[in-house]
């Protein structure tokens, strides 16, 4: 008779590669495991409900999604883009710098790489390809690469998911992502400068100095959103979930009242879109919570720790192996699935080796984001390909320099833990 756990894994793989969402595939696999192992199948429902009801932090996810969608449908993205162009658009390869810089700002509001690529990405790609200044494939490549910063700089939906499985503070995880996110932005801008000089990209028209005050003033209400969001969390005024609610409400108020850029019909469509996105994430979380019960029953984390113990891996060796594995997994699995299914298996081993779990969380989230732009199956590559109508192979060639730059940033993030943890420690983290 086939082993129940093996049958569960085979079924999940078969359903997932057959086109079923990974969340539903995990629920089916866990149910089959319970039946074959002789357990009450209702345990799956009980585990799912307990996991959802006891995780107040999960409420932050739909609120961050709503805030990002409101900013996309309103004029906040346009104003932030004009502000970015005024600051960095006058340099060689200027619109490439604007692309990265606008992602740095927008990521402090959305917490989603896909929201960044779809929202800000459409606008900046049109700007870059207008008049033939940049090739569509290059515009698509740097847009996809800069979108990976979104879930690193707080707020971050993947960080919330990691907090769920690791029992770490969302606030400290957000703080730990700030310096790595800025480093990724700097690395992308350096690479953009190198490529711009090699390929002879033009110097774009900069914003006249006399218009700088007006452009900045128009962007201030939008720029205040991350200040309010993070100030509330680190000032002890709000929890991350409450801060997400404040962010969504603030985005709505300035879009409707101040900028008057969102109609009632647009707001209704935004709510529907946010609900669909939330449902997609919710099914994934539901499947992961159910499958985690199976993993726990099979003592997979303990078995893995014992297996690694045979090879006497050092913390450095473990982190190298983790980076290679998660980069490869990122090519075929979405970030949420990696964080909710794979990462919990390795957390006990990381703890046993003395690796700080906040630092470890940043490492796995960055790896998961790089997987979104790793050819040939990176999700963001498909998104920007659909926006530009350019072949995936063409975009993949242009994204390789940016992928190498981000891997360079990942090396620093992995092996210089003090760089990641200095801000959380400044805010009281004891790890």
Coordinates of C-alpha atoms in Angstrom, one line a residue:
X1 CA 0.0 0.0 0.0
X2 CA 1.3 3.5 -0.9
X3 CA 2.5 5.7 1.9
X4 CA -0.1 8.3 2.8
X5 CA 2.4 11.2 2.8
X6 CA 3.9 10.1 -0.6
X7 CA 0.3 9.8 -2.0
X8 CA -0.4 13.3 -0.7
X9 CA 2.7 14.8 -2.4
X10 CA 2.1 13.1 -5.7
X11 CA -1.5 14.3 -5.8
X12 CA -0.5 17.9 -4.9
X13 CA 2.1 17.9 -7.7
X14 CA -0.3 16.3 -10.2
X15 CA -3.1 18.8 -9.5
X16 CA -0.8 21.9 -9.4
X17 CA 1.0 21.1 -12.7
X18 CA -2.4 20.2 -14.1
X19 CA -3.5 23.8 -13.6
X20 CA -5.3 23.8 -10.2
X21 CA -4.3 26.5 -7.8
X22 CA -1.6 25.4 -5.4
X23 CA -3.9 26.3 -2.4
X24 CA -6.7 24.0 -3.6
X25 CA -4.2 21.3 -4.5
X26 CA -2.8 21.3 -0.9
X27 CA -6.2 21.1 0.6
X28 CA -7.0 18.0 -1.6
X29 CA -3.6 16.4 -0.8
X30 CA -4.0 17.0 2.9
X31 CA -7.5 15.5 2.8
X32 CA -6.3 12.4 1.0
X33 CA -3.5 12.0 3.5
X34 CA -6.0 12.1 6.4
X35 CA -8.2 9.5 4.8
X36 CA -5.4 7.1 3.9
X37 CA -3.8 7.5 7.3
X38 CA -7.0 6.7 9.1
X39 CA -7.6 10.2 10.6
X40 CA -10.9 12.1 10.7
X41 CA -11.0 14.2 7.5
X42 CA -12.8 17.0 9.4
X43 CA -9.4 17.7 11.1
X44 CA -8.5 19.6 7.9
X45 CA -11.4 22.0 8.3
X46 CA -10.6 22.4 12.1
X47 CA -7.0 23.1 11.4
X48 CA -7.8 25.6 8.7
X49 CA -10.3 27.5 10.9
X50 CA -8.1 27.6 13.9
X51 CA -5.2 28.9 11.8
X52 CA -7.3 31.7 10.3
X53 CA -9.1 32.7 13.5
X54 CA -6.0 32.9 15.6
X55 CA -4.0 35.0 13.2
X56 CA -5.1 38.6 13.6
X57 CA -2.0 39.6 11.6
X58 CA -3.5 38.1 8.4
X59 CA -6.1 40.9 8.3
X60 CA -3.3 43.2 7.1
X61 CA -3.0 41.4 3.8
X62 CA -6.4 42.4 2.2
X63 CA -6.0 45.9 3.6
X64 CA -2.5 46.4 2.0
X65 CA -4.0 45.0 -1.3
X66 CA -6.8 47.5 -1.1
X67 CA -4.5 50.4 -0.4
X68 CA -2.3 49.5 -3.4
X69 CA -5.4 49.1 -5.7
X70 CA -6.7 52.5 -4.6
X71 CA -3.4 54.1 -5.4
X72 CA -3.3 52.5 -8.8
X73 CA -6.8 53.6 -9.8
X74 CA -6.2 57.1 -8.4
X75 CA -3.6 59.7 -9.5
X76 CA -1.1 58.9 -6.7
X77 CA 1.1 56.8 -9.0
X78 CA 1.2 59.6 -11.6
X79 CA 2.2 62.2 -9.0
X80 CA 4.9 59.9 -7.5
X81 CA 6.2 59.3 -11.0
X82 CA 6.5 63.0 -11.8
X83 CA 8.3 63.5 -8.5
X84 CA 10.7 60.7 -9.2
X85 CA 11.4 62.1 -12.7
X86 CA 12.1 65.5 -11.2
X87 CA 14.7 64.1 -8.9
X88 CA 16.6 61.5 -11.0
X89 CA 15.3 61.9 -14.6
X90 CA 18.1 64.2 -15.7
X91 CA 20.9 61.6 -15.5
X92 CA 22.2 59.2 -18.2
X93 CA 19.5 56.5 -18.6
X94 CA 17.3 58.8 -16.6
X95 CA 14.0 57.1 -17.1
X96 CA 15.6 53.8 -16.0
X97 CA 16.5 55.6 -12.8
X98 CA 13.0 57.0 -12.5
X99 CA 11.7 53.5 -12.9
X100 CA 13.8 52.2 -10.0
X101 CA 13.3 55.3 -7.8
X102 CA 9.5 55.3 -8.2
X103 CA 9.5 51.6 -7.2
X104 CA 11.4 52.5 -4.1
X105 CA 8.7 55.0 -3.2
X106 CA 5.7 53.0 -4.3
X107 CA 6.9 49.9 -2.5
X108 CA 6.6 51.8 0.7
X109 CA 2.8 51.7 0.1
X110 CA 1.8 48.6 -1.7
X111 CA 3.9 45.7 -0.3
X112 CA 3.3 43.7 -3.5
X113 CA 5.6 43.2 -6.5
X114 CA 2.7 42.4 -8.8
X115 CA 0.9 45.6 -7.7
X116 CA 4.1 47.6 -8.5
X117 CA 4.6 46.0 -11.9
X118 CA 1.0 46.3 -12.9
X119 CA 0.3 49.8 -11.5
X120 CA 3.4 51.9 -11.8
X121 CA 4.9 49.6 -14.4
X122 CA 2.3 50.4 -17.1
X123 CA 2.9 54.1 -16.8
X124 CA 6.7 54.1 -16.8
X125 CA 7.0 51.5 -19.6
X126 CA 4.9 53.8 -21.8
X127 CA 7.2 56.8 -20.9
X128 CA 10.4 54.8 -21.6
X129 CA 9.2 53.5 -25.0
X130 CA 7.7 56.7 -26.2
X131 CA 9.7 58.2 -29.2
X132 CA 11.8 55.1 -29.2
X133 CA 14.2 56.2 -26.5
X134 CA 14.4 52.7 -24.9
X135 CA 13.6 49.3 -26.4
X136 CA 10.4 47.8 -25.1
X137 CA 12.2 44.7 -23.8
X138 CA 14.7 46.9 -21.8
X139 CA 11.8 48.9 -20.3
X140 CA 10.0 45.7 -19.4
X141 CA 13.2 44.2 -17.9
X142 CA 14.0 47.0 -15.6
X143 CA 10.3 47.4 -14.6
X144 CA 10.2 43.7 -13.5
X145 CA 13.5 44.0 -11.7
X146 CA 12.6 47.1 -9.8
X147 CA 9.2 45.6 -8.8
X148 CA 11.0 43.0 -6.7
X149 CA 11.9 45.8 -4.3
X150 CA 8.2 46.2 -3.4
X151 CA 7.9 43.3 -0.9
X152 CA 11.3 44.0 0.7
X153 CA 10.7 47.6 1.8
X154 CA 7.9 47.8 4.3
X155 CA 5.0 47.2 4.2
X156 CA 5.4 43.8 2.8
X157 CA 2.8 41.1 2.3
X158 CA 5.4 38.3 2.1
X159 CA 6.9 39.5 5.4
X160 CA 3.4 39.1 6.9
X161 CA 3.3 35.6 5.6
X162 CA 6.7 34.8 7.0
X163 CA 5.7 36.2 10.4
X164 CA 2.7 33.8 10.3
X165 CA 4.9 30.7 10.0
X166 CA 7.9 31.8 12.1
X167 CA 6.1 33.6 15.0
X168 CA 8.3 36.6 14.5
X169 CA 7.3 40.3 14.9
X170 CA 5.9 41.9 11.8
X171 CA 7.2 45.3 12.9
X172 CA 10.8 44.0 13.3
X173 CA 10.6 42.2 9.9
X174 CA 9.4 45.4 8.3
X175 CA 12.4 47.3 9.8
X176 CA 14.8 44.6 8.7
X177 CA 13.7 44.9 5.1
X178 CA 14.4 48.7 4.8
X179 CA 18.2 48.6 4.3
X180 CA 18.2 45.6 2.0
X181 CA 15.4 47.2 -0.2
X182 CA 17.4 50.4 -0.5
X183 CA 20.5 48.3 -1.4
X184 CA 18.6 46.5 -4.1
X185 CA 17.5 49.9 -5.5
X186 CA 21.1 51.2 -5.5
X187 CA 22.4 48.1 -7.3
X188 CA 19.8 48.4 -10.0
X189 CA 20.5 52.1 -10.6
X190 CA 24.2 51.4 -10.9
X191 CA 23.6 48.6 -13.4
X192 CA 21.2 50.8 -15.3
X193 CA 23.9 53.5 -15.6
X194 CA 26.4 50.9 -16.9
X195 CA 24.0 49.5 -19.5
X196 CA 22.9 53.1 -20.5
X197 CA 26.5 54.1 -21.2
X198 CA 27.2 50.9 -23.1
X199 CA 24.1 51.0 -25.2
X200 CA 24.1 54.8 -25.7
X201 CA 20.7 55.5 -24.1
X202 CA 19.8 59.2 -24.2
X203 CA 19.9 61.7 -21.4
X204 CA 16.3 62.5 -20.8
X205 CA 14.9 66.0 -20.4
X206 CA 15.0 67.0 -16.7
X207 CA 12.3 68.9 -14.8
X208 CA 13.2 72.6 -14.8
X209 CA 14.3 73.8 -11.3
X210 CA 11.5 76.3 -11.2
X211 CA 8.9 73.5 -11.3
X212 CA 10.5 71.4 -8.6
X213 CA 8.7 73.0 -5.7
X214 CA 5.3 72.6 -7.4
X215 CA 6.0 69.0 -8.3
X216 CA 7.2 68.2 -4.8
X217 CA 4.2 69.9 -3.2
X218 CA 1.8 67.9 -5.4
X219 CA 3.5 64.6 -4.3
X220 CA 3.6 65.4 -0.6
X221 CA 0.2 63.9 0.3
X222 CA 1.1 60.6 -1.5
X223 CA 4.6 60.6 0.1
X224 CA 3.1 61.0 3.5
X225 CA 1.5 57.5 3.3
X226 CA 4.6 55.5 4.1
X227 CA 5.4 58.0 6.9
X228 CA 2.0 57.5 8.5
X229 CA 2.1 53.8 8.0
X230 CA 5.6 53.1 9.4
X231 CA 5.4 55.9 12.0
X232 CA 2.2 54.4 13.4
X233 CA 3.9 50.9 13.7
X234 CA 7.2 51.9 15.1
X235 CA 5.8 54.7 17.3
X236 CA 3.6 52.1 19.1
X237 CA 0.4 53.8 18.0
X238 CA -0.9 51.0 15.8
X239 CA -0.3 47.3 15.1
X240 CA 0.7 46.4 11.6
X241 CA -2.9 45.3 10.9
X242 CA -4.3 48.6 12.2
X243 CA -1.7 50.5 10.2
X244 CA -2.8 48.7 7.0
X245 CA -6.4 49.9 7.7
X246 CA -5.1 53.4 8.2
X247 CA -3.1 53.2 4.9
X248 CA -6.2 52.0 2.9
X249 CA -8.4 54.7 4.5
X250 CA -5.8 57.5 3.9
X251 CA -5.3 56.4 0.2
X252 CA -9.0 56.6 -0.3
X253 CA -9.4 60.0 1.3
X254 CA -6.6 61.7 -0.6
X255 CA -7.7 60.0 -3.9
X256 CA -11.4 61.0 -3.5
X257 CA -11.3 64.2 -1.5
X258 CA -8.0 65.8 -2.3
X259 CA -7.1 64.7 -5.8
X260 CA -10.7 63.9 -6.8
X261 CA -9.4 61.1 -9.1
X262 CA -11.6 58.2 -8.1
X263 CA -15.3 57.9 -9.0
X264 CA -17.9 55.7 -7.3
X265 CA -17.8 53.2 -10.2
X266 CA -14.0 53.1 -10.0
X267 CA -14.1 52.5 -6.3
X268 CA -16.6 49.7 -6.7
X269 CA -14.3 48.1 -9.3
X270 CA -11.4 48.5 -7.0
X271 CA -13.2 46.7 -4.2
X272 CA -14.0 43.8 -6.5
X273 CA -10.4 43.6 -7.7
X274 CA -9.1 43.6 -4.2
X275 CA -11.6 41.0 -3.1
X276 CA -10.4 38.7 -5.9
X277 CA -6.8 39.2 -5.0
X278 CA -7.5 38.6 -1.4
X279 CA -9.4 35.4 -2.2
X280 CA -6.5 34.1 -4.2
X281 CA -4.1 34.7 -1.3
X282 CA -6.7 33.4 1.2
X283 CA -7.0 30.0 -0.7
X284 CA -3.2 29.7 -0.7
X285 CA -3.0 30.4 3.1
X286 CA -5.9 27.9 3.7
X287 CA -4.1 25.2 1.7
X288 CA -0.8 25.9 3.5
X289 CA -2.3 25.8 7.0
X290 CA -4.0 22.5 6.2
X291 CA -0.8 21.0 4.7
X292 CA 1.3 22.2 7.6
X293 CA -0.7 19.8 9.8
X294 CA 0.3 16.9 7.5
X295 CA 4.0 18.0 7.6
X296 CA 3.8 18.2 11.4
X297 CA 2.2 14.8 11.7
X298 CA 5.0 13.3 9.6
X299 CA 7.8 15.1 11.7
X300 CA 9.3 16.4 8.5
X301 CA 11.1 19.4 10.2
X302 CA 12.8 17.0 12.7
X303 CA 13.7 14.5 9.9
X304 CA 15.2 17.3 7.9
X305 CA 17.2 18.6 10.9
X306 CA 18.5 15.1 11.5
X307 CA 19.4 14.8 7.8
X308 CA 21.3 18.1 7.8
X309 CA 23.1 17.1 11.0
X310 CA 24.7 14.1 9.2
X311 CA 26.6 16.6 7.0
X312 CA 27.7 18.9 9.9
X313 CA 26.7 22.0 7.9
X314 CA 28.0 25.3 9.2
X315 CA 25.7 28.3 9.3
X316 CA 27.5 29.6 6.2
X317 CA 27.1 26.3 4.3
X318 CA 23.4 26.2 5.3
X319 CA 22.7 29.7 4.0
X320 CA 24.5 29.0 0.7
X321 CA 22.4 25.8 0.3
X322 CA 19.2 27.8 1.2
X323 CA 20.0 30.5 -1.3
X324 CA 20.6 28.1 -4.1
X325 CA 17.5 26.1 -3.3
X326 CA 15.1 29.0 -3.0
X327 CA 16.4 30.7 -6.1
X328 CA 15.6 27.5 -8.0
X329 CA 12.2 27.0 -6.3
X330 CA 11.4 30.6 -7.1
X331 CA 11.5 29.7 -10.8
X332 CA 8.6 27.2 -10.5
X333 CA 6.6 28.3 -7.3
X334 CA 5.0 31.5 -6.3
X335 CA 6.5 33.4 -3.4
X336 CA 3.5 32.7 -1.1
X337 CA 3.7 29.0 -1.7
X338 CA 7.4 29.0 -0.8
X339 CA 6.9 31.0 2.3
X340 CA 4.0 29.0 3.6
X341 CA 5.0 25.5 2.6
X342 CA 8.8 25.2 2.2
X343 CA 10.1 27.8 4.7
X344 CA 8.5 26.3 7.9
X345 CA 10.4 23.1 7.2
X346 CA 13.7 24.8 7.5
X347 CA 13.0 27.2 10.4
X348 CA 14.0 24.6 13.1
X349 CA 17.3 23.8 11.3
X350 CA 18.0 27.6 11.1
X351 CA 17.3 28.0 14.8
X352 CA 19.5 25.0 15.6
X353 CA 22.4 26.6 13.7
X354 CA 22.0 29.9 15.6
X355 CA 20.7 31.9 12.6
X356 CA 18.6 34.8 13.5
X357 CA 15.0 34.2 12.3
X358 CA 14.4 37.9 11.3
X359 CA 17.6 37.8 9.2
X360 CA 16.5 34.4 7.8
X361 CA 13.1 35.9 6.9
X362 CA 14.7 38.7 4.9
X363 CA 16.9 36.2 3.1
X364 CA 14.0 33.9 2.0
X365 CA 11.8 36.8 1.0
X366 CA 14.5 38.3 -1.2
X367 CA 15.1 34.9 -2.8
X368 CA 11.4 34.5 -3.4
X369 CA 11.3 37.9 -5.1
X370 CA 14.3 37.1 -7.3
X371 CA 12.5 33.9 -8.4
X372 CA 9.8 36.2 -9.9
X373 CA 12.3 37.5 -12.5
X374 CA 14.3 34.3 -13.0
X375 CA 13.9 33.0 -16.6
X376 CA 12.1 31.1 -17.9
X377 CA 9.1 31.0 -15.6
X378 CA 9.3 34.2 -13.5
X379 CA 5.8 35.6 -12.9
X380 CA 6.9 39.2 -13.3
X381 CA 8.4 38.3 -16.7
X382 CA 5.0 37.1 -17.9
X383 CA 3.3 40.3 -16.6
X384 CA 5.7 42.7 -18.3
X385 CA 5.6 40.6 -21.4
X386 CA 1.9 41.0 -21.6
X387 CA 2.2 44.8 -21.0
X388 CA 4.8 45.3 -23.8
X389 CA 3.7 42.5 -26.1
X390 CA 7.4 41.5 -26.4
X391 CA 8.6 37.8 -26.5
X392 CA 9.7 36.3 -23.2
X393 CA 13.1 35.4 -24.5
X394 CA 13.8 39.0 -25.5
X395 CA 12.9 40.3 -22.0
X396 CA 14.9 37.5 -20.4
X397 CA 18.1 38.6 -22.2
X398 CA 17.7 42.2 -21.0
X399 CA 16.9 41.2 -17.4
X400 CA 20.1 39.2 -16.9
X401 CA 22.3 42.2 -15.9
X402 CA 19.7 43.3 -13.3
X403 CA 19.3 39.8 -12.0
X404 CA 23.1 39.6 -11.5
X405 CA 23.0 43.0 -9.7
X406 CA 20.3 41.7 -7.3
X407 CA 22.1 38.5 -6.6
X408 CA 25.1 40.7 -5.6
X409 CA 22.8 42.5 -3.2
X410 CA 21.6 39.1 -1.9
X411 CA 25.1 38.0 -1.1
X412 CA 25.6 41.1 1.1
X413 CA 22.2 40.6 2.7
X414 CA 23.0 36.9 3.5
X415 CA 26.5 37.2 4.8
X416 CA 26.4 40.6 6.6
X417 CA 23.6 40.1 9.1
X418 CA 24.5 43.3 10.9
X419 CA 23.5 45.2 7.7
X420 CA 20.0 43.7 7.9
X421 CA 19.5 43.8 11.7
X422 CA 20.9 47.2 12.7
X423 CA 17.6 49.0 12.3
X424 CA 15.5 46.4 14.2
X425 CA 18.1 46.4 17.0
X426 CA 17.9 50.2 17.0
X427 CA 14.1 49.8 17.5
X428 CA 14.5 47.4 20.4
X429 CA 15.0 44.0 18.8
X430 CA 16.9 41.6 21.1
X431 CA 17.9 39.0 18.5

